[in-house]
């Protein structure tokens, strides 16, 4: 099984971006920890980050022919992007939405997600563990 991991805007700043909110792991650390769990679960990952909404849509549409599911931290596009939701529903593949921070307990504008209603599941507030739990959930769901 192959899964695409998608990191949205500003996530390449991880490690130095508001560490009190997002932790001190860098994006490379997150990807390395995901690779370890993927190895344990026997799944293959393809990883992508972009700060650009259109590039995220292009990646999702292209990757859909070579992966079975998506693990996505949409960053701020969570709260703004109908286009990202439409791309994910359009490719008709399951996806899990993850957030490092507990978006439900932050500013009001972070409480709404355009993606959550169409996601297989959402994990938030566990730092890098949100990604790892999300990956485990996605694989468990796919394996039935
Ligand atoms: C985030 C939460 C979003 O509200 C924010 O815009 C981010 C990171 C998180 O992982 O906690 O960029 O997705």
Short mmCIF file of C-alpha atoms and ligand atoms in Angstrom, two decimals:
data_model
loop_
_atom_site.label_atom_id
_atom_site.label_comp_id
_atom_site.label_asym_id
_atom_site.label_seq_id
_atom_site.Cartn_x
_atom_site.Cartn_y
_atom_site.Cartn_z
CA UNK A 1 0.00 0.00 0.00
CA UNK A 2 1.25 3.46 -0.87
CA UNK A 3 0.16 6.61 0.95
CA UNK A 4 0.84 10.24 0.07
CA UNK A 5 1.75 12.54 2.94
CA UNK A 6 0.84 16.15 2.15
CA UNK A 7 2.11 19.09 4.18
CA UNK A 8 0.45 22.42 3.53
CA UNK A 9 1.65 26.01 3.86
CA UNK A 10 4.30 27.11 6.35
CA UNK A 11 4.98 23.59 7.57
CA UNK A 12 8.54 23.65 6.28
CA UNK A 13 9.17 26.19 9.03
CA UNK A 14 8.50 23.54 11.66
CA UNK A 15 11.07 23.52 14.43
CA UNK A 16 11.44 27.32 14.46
CA UNK A 17 7.82 28.39 13.84
CA UNK A 18 6.01 29.11 17.13
CA UNK A 19 7.65 26.13 18.89
CA UNK A 20 5.40 26.62 21.92
CA UNK A 21 2.44 25.78 19.62
CA UNK A 22 3.94 23.41 17.05
CA UNK A 23 6.86 21.83 18.92
CA UNK A 24 10.54 21.64 18.04
CA UNK A 25 10.51 18.79 15.51
CA UNK A 26 11.45 19.94 12.01
CA UNK A 27 9.57 18.78 8.92
CA UNK A 28 12.45 16.37 8.24
CA UNK A 29 12.00 14.97 11.77
CA UNK A 30 8.26 14.50 11.12
CA UNK A 31 8.95 12.75 7.81
CA UNK A 32 11.62 10.54 9.39
CA UNK A 33 9.26 9.48 12.20
CA UNK A 34 6.53 8.79 9.66
CA UNK A 35 8.97 6.66 7.63
CA UNK A 36 9.72 4.58 10.75
CA UNK A 37 6.02 3.91 11.37
CA UNK A 38 5.45 3.22 7.67
CA UNK A 39 8.28 0.70 7.78
CA UNK A 40 6.75 -0.99 10.83
CA UNK A 41 3.35 -1.13 9.11
CA UNK A 42 4.76 -2.27 5.78
CA UNK A 43 3.45 0.67 3.74
CA UNK A 44 5.22 3.00 1.35
CA UNK A 45 5.07 6.80 1.66
CA UNK A 46 5.43 9.63 -0.83
CA UNK A 47 5.88 13.02 0.81
CA UNK A 48 5.06 16.48 -0.54
CA UNK A 49 5.04 20.01 0.89
CA UNK A 50 3.91 23.21 -0.76
CA UNK A 51 3.01 26.72 0.28
CA UNK A 52 0.86 27.07 -2.84
CA UNK A 53 -2.76 25.96 -2.99
CA UNK A 54 -2.68 25.14 -6.72
CA UNK A 55 0.44 23.01 -6.31
CA UNK A 56 -1.27 21.03 -3.57
CA UNK A 57 -4.25 20.43 -5.87
CA UNK A 58 -1.98 19.38 -8.75
CA UNK A 59 -0.10 16.99 -6.49
CA UNK A 60 -3.29 15.40 -5.14
CA UNK A 61 -4.75 14.96 -8.62
CA UNK A 62 -1.49 13.47 -9.98
CA UNK A 63 -0.68 11.29 -6.96
CA UNK A 64 -4.17 9.79 -6.96
CA UNK A 65 -3.16 7.38 -9.73
CA UNK A 66 -0.25 5.95 -7.71
CA UNK A 67 -1.42 6.00 -4.05
CA UNK A 68 -4.33 4.48 -2.15
CA UNK A 69 -4.85 7.19 0.47
CA UNK A 70 -3.71 10.61 1.70
CA UNK A 71 -2.46 11.79 5.08
CA UNK A 72 -2.72 15.58 5.07
CA UNK A 73 -1.91 18.50 7.31
CA UNK A 74 -3.54 21.26 5.26
CA UNK A 75 -2.16 24.05 7.49
CA UNK A 76 -4.14 27.28 7.16
CA UNK A 77 -5.87 25.98 3.99
CA UNK A 78 -7.88 23.81 6.38
CA UNK A 79 -9.91 26.87 7.25
CA UNK A 80 -10.15 28.51 3.83
CA UNK A 81 -9.92 26.08 0.94
CA UNK A 82 -13.00 24.68 -0.73
CA UNK A 83 -10.70 23.84 -3.66
CA UNK A 84 -8.59 21.53 -1.49
CA UNK A 85 -11.71 19.79 -0.22
CA UNK A 86 -12.97 19.42 -3.79
CA UNK A 87 -9.62 17.92 -4.91
CA UNK A 88 -9.70 15.34 -2.13
CA UNK A 89 -13.34 14.39 -2.70
CA UNK A 90 -12.77 14.49 -6.47
CA UNK A 91 -10.05 11.82 -6.46
CA UNK A 92 -12.31 9.55 -4.39
CA UNK A 93 -9.56 8.26 -2.12
CA UNK A 94 -9.72 8.13 1.68
CA UNK A 95 -7.79 10.73 3.63
CA UNK A 96 -7.03 11.57 7.23
CA UNK A 97 -6.59 15.21 8.32
CA UNK A 98 -3.99 15.88 10.99
CA UNK A 99 -2.94 18.94 12.98
CA UNK A 100 -0.04 19.36 15.37
CA UNK A 101 -1.98 21.81 17.54
CA UNK A 102 -5.45 21.44 19.01
CA UNK A 103 -7.19 23.73 16.54
CA UNK A 104 -10.46 23.33 18.46
CA UNK A 105 -8.96 25.23 21.39
CA UNK A 106 -7.33 28.09 19.52
CA UNK A 107 -8.70 31.15 17.67
CA UNK A 108 -12.30 30.93 16.42
CA UNK A 109 -11.17 30.95 12.77
CA UNK A 110 -9.24 27.72 13.32
CA UNK A 111 -12.28 25.85 14.64
CA UNK A 112 -13.81 25.33 11.22
CA UNK A 113 -12.33 22.82 8.77
CA UNK A 114 -13.60 22.52 5.20
CA UNK A 115 -11.98 19.08 5.01
CA UNK A 116 -13.06 17.41 8.24
CA UNK A 117 -16.64 16.57 7.15
CA UNK A 118 -15.33 14.53 4.20
CA UNK A 119 -12.27 13.02 5.95
CA UNK A 120 -12.07 9.41 7.12
CA UNK A 121 -10.87 10.83 10.42
CA UNK A 122 -9.17 13.80 12.04
CA UNK A 123 -6.34 13.82 14.61
CA UNK A 124 -5.39 17.04 16.35
CA UNK A 125 -3.40 18.31 19.28
CA UNK A 126 -0.77 15.58 19.69
CA UNK A 127 2.16 17.32 18.00
CA UNK A 128 4.10 15.00 15.71
CA UNK A 129 2.13 12.10 17.19
CA UNK A 130 -0.94 13.42 15.34
CA UNK A 131 0.74 12.40 12.09
CA UNK A 132 1.79 9.00 13.42
CA UNK A 133 -1.64 8.23 14.88
CA UNK A 134 -3.27 9.43 11.67
CA UNK A 135 -1.08 7.11 9.61
CA UNK A 136 -1.90 4.16 11.86
CA UNK A 137 -5.62 4.94 11.65
CA UNK A 138 -5.55 5.28 7.89
CA UNK A 139 -3.76 1.96 7.41
CA UNK A 140 -5.99 0.14 9.94
CA UNK A 141 -9.09 1.47 8.20
CA UNK A 142 -7.79 0.48 4.75
CA UNK A 143 -6.97 -3.02 5.96
CA UNK A 144 -10.41 -3.39 7.48
C1 LIG B 1 -1.96 23.51 11.78
C2 LIG B 1 -3.10 24.37 12.37
C3 LIG B 1 -3.52 25.46 11.40
O1 LIG B 1 -4.56 26.25 11.96
C4 LIG B 1 -2.34 26.35 11.07
O2 LIG B 1 -2.71 27.32 10.11
C5 LIG B 1 -1.14 25.59 10.63
C6 LIG B 1 -0.79 24.38 11.36
C7 LIG B 1 -1.46 22.48 12.81
O3 LIG B 1 -0.80 21.53 12.39
O4 LIG B 1 -1.69 22.62 14.01
O5 LIG B 1 -0.43 25.99 9.73
O6 LIG B 1 -2.46 22.81 10.66
#
